[in-house]
PDB file of C-alpha atoms in Angstrom:
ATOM      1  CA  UNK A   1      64.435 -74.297  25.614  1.00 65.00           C
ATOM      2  CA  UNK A   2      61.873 -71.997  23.904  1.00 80.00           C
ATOM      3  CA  UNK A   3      58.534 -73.701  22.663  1.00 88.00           C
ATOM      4  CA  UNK A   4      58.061 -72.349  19.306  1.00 94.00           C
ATOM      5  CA  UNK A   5      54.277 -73.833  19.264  1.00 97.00           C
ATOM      6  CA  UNK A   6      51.540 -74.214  22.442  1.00 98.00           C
ATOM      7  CA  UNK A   7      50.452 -77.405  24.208  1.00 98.00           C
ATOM      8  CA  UNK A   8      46.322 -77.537  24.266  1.00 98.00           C
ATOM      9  CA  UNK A   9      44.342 -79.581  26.578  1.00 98.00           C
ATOM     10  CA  UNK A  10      40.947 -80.714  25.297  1.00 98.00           C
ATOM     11  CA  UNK A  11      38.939 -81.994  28.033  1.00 98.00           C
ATOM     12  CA  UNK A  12      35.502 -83.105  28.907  1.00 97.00           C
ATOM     13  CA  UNK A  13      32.632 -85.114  30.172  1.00 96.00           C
ATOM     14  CA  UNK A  14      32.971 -88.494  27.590  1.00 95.00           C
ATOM     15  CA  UNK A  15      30.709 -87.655  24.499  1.00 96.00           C
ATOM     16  CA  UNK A  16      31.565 -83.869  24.376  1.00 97.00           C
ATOM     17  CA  UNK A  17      32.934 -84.185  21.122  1.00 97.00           C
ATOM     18  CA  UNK A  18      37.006 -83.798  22.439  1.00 98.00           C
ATOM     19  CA  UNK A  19      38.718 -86.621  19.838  1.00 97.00           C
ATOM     20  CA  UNK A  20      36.298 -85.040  16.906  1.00 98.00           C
ATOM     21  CA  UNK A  21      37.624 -81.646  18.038  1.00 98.00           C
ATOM     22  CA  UNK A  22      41.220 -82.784  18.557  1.00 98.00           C
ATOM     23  CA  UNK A  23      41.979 -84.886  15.482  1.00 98.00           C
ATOM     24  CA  UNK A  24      40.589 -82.026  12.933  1.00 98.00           C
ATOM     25  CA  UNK A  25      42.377 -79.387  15.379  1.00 98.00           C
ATOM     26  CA  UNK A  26      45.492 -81.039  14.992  1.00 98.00           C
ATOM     27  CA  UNK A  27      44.572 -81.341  10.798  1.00 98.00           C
ATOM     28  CA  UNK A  28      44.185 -77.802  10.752  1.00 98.00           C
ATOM     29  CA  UNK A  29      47.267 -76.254  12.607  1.00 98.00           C
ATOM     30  CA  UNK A  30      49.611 -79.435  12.424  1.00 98.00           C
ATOM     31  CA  UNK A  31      50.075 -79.448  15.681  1.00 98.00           C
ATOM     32  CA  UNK A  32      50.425 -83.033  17.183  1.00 98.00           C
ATOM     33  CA  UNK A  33      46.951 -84.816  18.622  1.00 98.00           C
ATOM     34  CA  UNK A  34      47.917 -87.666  21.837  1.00 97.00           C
ATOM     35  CA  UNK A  35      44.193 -89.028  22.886  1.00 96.00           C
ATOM     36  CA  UNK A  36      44.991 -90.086  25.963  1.00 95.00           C
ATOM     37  CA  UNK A  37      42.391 -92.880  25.645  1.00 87.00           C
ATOM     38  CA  UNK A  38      44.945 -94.322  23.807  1.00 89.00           C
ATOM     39  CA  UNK A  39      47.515 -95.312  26.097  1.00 87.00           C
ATOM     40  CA  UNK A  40      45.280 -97.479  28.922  1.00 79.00           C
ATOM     41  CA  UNK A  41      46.450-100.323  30.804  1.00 82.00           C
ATOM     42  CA  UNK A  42      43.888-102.534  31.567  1.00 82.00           C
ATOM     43  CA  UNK A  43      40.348-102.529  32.403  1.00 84.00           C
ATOM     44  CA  UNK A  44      38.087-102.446  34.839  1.00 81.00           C
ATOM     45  CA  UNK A  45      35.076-104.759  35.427  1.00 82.00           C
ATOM     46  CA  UNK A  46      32.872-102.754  37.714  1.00 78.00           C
ATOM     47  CA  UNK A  47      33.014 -99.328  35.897  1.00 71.00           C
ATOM     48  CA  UNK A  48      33.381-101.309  32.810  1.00 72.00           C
ATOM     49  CA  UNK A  49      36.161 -98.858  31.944  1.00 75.00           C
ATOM     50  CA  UNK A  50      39.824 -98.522  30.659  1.00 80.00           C
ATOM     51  CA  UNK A  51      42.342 -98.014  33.695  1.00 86.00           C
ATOM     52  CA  UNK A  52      45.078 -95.862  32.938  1.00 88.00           C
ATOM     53  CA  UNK A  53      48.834 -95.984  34.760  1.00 90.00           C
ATOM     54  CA  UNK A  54      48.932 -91.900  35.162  1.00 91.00           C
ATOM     55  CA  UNK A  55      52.255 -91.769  35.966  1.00 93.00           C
ATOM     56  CA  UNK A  56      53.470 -93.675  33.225  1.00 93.00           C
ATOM     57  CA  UNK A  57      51.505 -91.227  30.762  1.00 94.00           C
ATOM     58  CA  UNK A  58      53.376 -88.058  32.799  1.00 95.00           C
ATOM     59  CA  UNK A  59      56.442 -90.004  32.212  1.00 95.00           C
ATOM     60  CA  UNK A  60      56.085 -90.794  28.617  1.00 94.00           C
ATOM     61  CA  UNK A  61      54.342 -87.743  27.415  1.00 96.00           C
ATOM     62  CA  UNK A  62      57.331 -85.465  29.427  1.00 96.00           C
ATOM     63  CA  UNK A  63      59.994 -84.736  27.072  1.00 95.00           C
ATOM     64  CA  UNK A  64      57.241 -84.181  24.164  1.00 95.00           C
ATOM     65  CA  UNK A  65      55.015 -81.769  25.813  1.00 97.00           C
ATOM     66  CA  UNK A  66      58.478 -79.673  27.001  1.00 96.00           C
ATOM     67  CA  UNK A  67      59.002 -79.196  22.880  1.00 96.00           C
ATOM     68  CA  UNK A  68      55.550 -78.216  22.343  1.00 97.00           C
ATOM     69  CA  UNK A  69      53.539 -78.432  19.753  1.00 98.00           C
ATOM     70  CA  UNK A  70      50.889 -81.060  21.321  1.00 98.00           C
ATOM     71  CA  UNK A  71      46.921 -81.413  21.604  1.00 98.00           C
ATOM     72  CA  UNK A  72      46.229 -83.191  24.826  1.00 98.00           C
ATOM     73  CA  UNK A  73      42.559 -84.886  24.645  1.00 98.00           C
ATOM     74  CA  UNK A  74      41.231 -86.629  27.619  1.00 96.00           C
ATOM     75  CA  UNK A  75      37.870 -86.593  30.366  1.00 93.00           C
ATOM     76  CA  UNK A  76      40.378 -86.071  32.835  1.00 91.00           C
ATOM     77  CA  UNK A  77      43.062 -82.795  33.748  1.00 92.00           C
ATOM     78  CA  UNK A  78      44.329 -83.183  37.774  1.00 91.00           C
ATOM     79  CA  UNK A  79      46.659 -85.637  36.215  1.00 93.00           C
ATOM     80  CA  UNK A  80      48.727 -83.427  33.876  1.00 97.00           C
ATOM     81  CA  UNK A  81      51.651 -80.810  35.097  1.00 96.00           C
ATOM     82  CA  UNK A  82      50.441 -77.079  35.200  1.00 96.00           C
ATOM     83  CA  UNK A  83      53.390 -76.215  33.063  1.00 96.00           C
ATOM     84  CA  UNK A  84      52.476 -78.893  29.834  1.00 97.00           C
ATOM     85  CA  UNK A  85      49.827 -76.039  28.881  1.00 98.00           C
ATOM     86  CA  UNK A  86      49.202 -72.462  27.369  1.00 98.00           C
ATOM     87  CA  UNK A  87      45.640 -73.038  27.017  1.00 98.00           C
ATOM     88  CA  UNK A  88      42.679 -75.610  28.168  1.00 98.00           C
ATOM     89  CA  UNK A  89      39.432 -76.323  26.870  1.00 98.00           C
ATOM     90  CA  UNK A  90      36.408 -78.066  28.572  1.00 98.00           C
ATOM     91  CA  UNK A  91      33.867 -79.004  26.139  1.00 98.00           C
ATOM     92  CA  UNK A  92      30.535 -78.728  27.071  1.00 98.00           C
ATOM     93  CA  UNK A  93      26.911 -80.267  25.709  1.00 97.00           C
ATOM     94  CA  UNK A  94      23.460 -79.741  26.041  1.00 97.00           C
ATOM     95  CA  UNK A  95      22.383 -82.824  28.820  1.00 95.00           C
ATOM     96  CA  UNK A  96      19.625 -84.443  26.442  1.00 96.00           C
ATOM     97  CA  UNK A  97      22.399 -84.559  23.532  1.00 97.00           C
ATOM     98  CA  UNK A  98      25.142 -86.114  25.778  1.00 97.00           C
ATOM     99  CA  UNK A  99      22.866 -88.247  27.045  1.00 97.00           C
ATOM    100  CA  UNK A 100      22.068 -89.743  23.255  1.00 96.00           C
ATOM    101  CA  UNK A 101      25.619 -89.494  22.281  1.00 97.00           C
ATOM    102  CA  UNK A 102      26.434 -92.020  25.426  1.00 97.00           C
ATOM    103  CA  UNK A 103      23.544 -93.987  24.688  1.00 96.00           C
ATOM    104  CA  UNK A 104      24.460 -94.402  20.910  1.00 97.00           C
ATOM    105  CA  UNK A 105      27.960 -95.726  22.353  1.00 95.00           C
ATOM    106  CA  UNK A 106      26.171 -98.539  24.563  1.00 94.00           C
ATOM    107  CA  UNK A 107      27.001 -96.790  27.850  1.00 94.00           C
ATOM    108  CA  UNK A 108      25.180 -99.190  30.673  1.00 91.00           C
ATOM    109  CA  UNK A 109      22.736 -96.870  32.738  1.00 93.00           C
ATOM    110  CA  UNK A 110      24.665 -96.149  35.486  1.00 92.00           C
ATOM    111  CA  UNK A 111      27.621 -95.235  33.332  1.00 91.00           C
ATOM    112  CA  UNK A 112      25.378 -92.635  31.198  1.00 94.00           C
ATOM    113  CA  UNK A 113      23.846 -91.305  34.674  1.00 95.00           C
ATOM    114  CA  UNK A 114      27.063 -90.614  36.014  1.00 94.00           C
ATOM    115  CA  UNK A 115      28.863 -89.075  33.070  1.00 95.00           C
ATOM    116  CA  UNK A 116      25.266 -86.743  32.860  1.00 96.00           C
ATOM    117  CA  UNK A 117      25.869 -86.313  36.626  1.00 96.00           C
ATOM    118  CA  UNK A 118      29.875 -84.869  35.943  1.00 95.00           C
ATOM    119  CA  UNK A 119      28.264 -82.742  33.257  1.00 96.00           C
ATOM    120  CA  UNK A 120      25.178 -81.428  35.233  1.00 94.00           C
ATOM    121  CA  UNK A 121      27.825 -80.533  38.164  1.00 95.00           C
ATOM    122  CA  UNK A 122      30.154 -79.271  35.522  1.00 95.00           C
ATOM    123  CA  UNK A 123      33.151 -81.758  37.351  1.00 96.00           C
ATOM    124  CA  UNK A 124      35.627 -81.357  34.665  1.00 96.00           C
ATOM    125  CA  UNK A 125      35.136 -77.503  34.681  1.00 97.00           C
ATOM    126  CA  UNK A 126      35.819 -77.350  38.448  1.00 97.00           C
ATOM    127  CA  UNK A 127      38.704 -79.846  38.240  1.00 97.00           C
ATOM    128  CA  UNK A 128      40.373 -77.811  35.203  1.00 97.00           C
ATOM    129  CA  UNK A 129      39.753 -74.235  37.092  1.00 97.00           C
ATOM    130  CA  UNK A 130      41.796 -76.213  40.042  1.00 96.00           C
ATOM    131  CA  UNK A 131      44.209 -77.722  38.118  1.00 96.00           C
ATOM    132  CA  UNK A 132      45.322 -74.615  35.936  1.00 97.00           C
ATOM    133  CA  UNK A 133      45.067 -70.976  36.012  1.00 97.00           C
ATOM    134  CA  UNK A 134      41.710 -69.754  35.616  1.00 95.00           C
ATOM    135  CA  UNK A 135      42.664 -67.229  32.761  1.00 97.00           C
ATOM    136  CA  UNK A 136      44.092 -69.917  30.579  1.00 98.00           C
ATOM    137  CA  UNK A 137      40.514 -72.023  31.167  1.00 98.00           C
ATOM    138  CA  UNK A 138      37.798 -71.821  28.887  1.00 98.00           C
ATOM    139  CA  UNK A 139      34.642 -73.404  28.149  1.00 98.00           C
ATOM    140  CA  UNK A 140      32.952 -73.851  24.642  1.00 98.00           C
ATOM    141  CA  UNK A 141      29.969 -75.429  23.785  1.00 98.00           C
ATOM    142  CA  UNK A 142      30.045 -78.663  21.835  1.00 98.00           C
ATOM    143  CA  UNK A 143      26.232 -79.539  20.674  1.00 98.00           C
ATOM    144  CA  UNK A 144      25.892 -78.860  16.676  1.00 97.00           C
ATOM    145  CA  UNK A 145      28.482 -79.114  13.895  1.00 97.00           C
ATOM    146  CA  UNK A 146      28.255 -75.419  13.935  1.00 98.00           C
ATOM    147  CA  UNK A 147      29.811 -75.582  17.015  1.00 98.00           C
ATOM    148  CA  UNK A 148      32.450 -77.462  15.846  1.00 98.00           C
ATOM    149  CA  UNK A 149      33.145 -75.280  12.703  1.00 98.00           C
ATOM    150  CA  UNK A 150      33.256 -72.276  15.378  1.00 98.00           C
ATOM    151  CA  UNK A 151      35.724 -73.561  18.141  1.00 98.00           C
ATOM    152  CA  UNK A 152      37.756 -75.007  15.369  1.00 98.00           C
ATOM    153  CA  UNK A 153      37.988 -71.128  13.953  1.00 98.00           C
ATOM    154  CA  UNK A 154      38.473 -70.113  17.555  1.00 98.00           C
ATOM    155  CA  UNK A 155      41.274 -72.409  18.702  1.00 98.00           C
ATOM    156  CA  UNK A 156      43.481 -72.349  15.115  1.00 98.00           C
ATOM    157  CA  UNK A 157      43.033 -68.302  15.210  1.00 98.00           C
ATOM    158  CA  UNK A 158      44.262 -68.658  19.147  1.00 98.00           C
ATOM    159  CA  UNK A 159      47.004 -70.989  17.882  1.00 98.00           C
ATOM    160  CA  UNK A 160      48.241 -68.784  15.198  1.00 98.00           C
ATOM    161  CA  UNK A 161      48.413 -65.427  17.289  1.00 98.00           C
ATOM    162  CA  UNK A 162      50.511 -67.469  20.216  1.00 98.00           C
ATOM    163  CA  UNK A 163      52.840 -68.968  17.593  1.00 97.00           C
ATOM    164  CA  UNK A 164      53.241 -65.036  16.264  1.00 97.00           C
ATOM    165  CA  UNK A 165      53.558 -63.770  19.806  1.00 96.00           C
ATOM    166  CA  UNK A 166      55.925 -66.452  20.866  1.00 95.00           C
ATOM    167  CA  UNK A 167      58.285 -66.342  17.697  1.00 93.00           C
TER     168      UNK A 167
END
């Protein structure tokens, strides 16, 4: 079957902005918006932290993401097939910002160090560049609303020349 629109990943340290960027995204080009965040288990205690079943999220997101059509947001990429996506994103912010955007969300210390840690050490970057083809990876900065407006204008013009190409 022929996808007549691309799957997106949105990913990120928490705090980049991904759900902000995702929902309009999905406003903008009517393409579908799953936040993975959505879909957890269970939680746990010492990382004071959703737990998510991974392979129940493969297995329920499957048939979807073969249709196309979808805006993937979640911190996390290793988990999802290679196949589910024509394009990733991994947002990325300024340290001092993330670390107030964390802070403003009543992250406990060790959970803002560590997320400014996977940041710093650009974790998500690396994971994505392992997970997926490096030419469908790309970073974009997500510290003003003017960066907003401008990956917005970036992603719906990339959306609209793959739906041309692909149609």
């Amino acid at each position: 079957m022929k996808m007549r629109q691309p799957n997106i990943l949105i990913t990120g340290t928490p705090g980049v902005g991904k759900t902000t960027l995702g929902k309009e995204l999905a406003q903008r080009t009517g393409l579908a918006y799953v936040n993975i965040g959505d879909l957890y288990d269970g939680y746990d205690e010492d990382y004071q932290c959703p737990i998510l079943d991974e392979d129940r999220v493969v297995d329920e997101l499957e048939e979807k993401m073969t249709h196309g059509g979808v805006i993937i947001d979640y911190h996390g990429c290793d988990l999802f097939p290679e196949r589910w996506f024509h394009i990733v994103f991994v947002l990325r912010t300024d340290n001092t910002r993330l670390y107030t955007r964390l802070e403003s969300r009543g992250y406990t210390e060790k959970k803002l160090r560590d997320n400014v840690e996977c940041e710093i050490f650009q974790s998500i970057y690396e994971e994505a560049i392992e997970a997926y083809k490096a030419e469908i990876v790309h970073q974009l900065h997500s510290n003003t609303p003017e960066d907003l407006e401008s990956n917005l204008e970036q992603i719906v013009q990339w959306t609209k020349q793959w739906i041309k190409d692909h149609n």
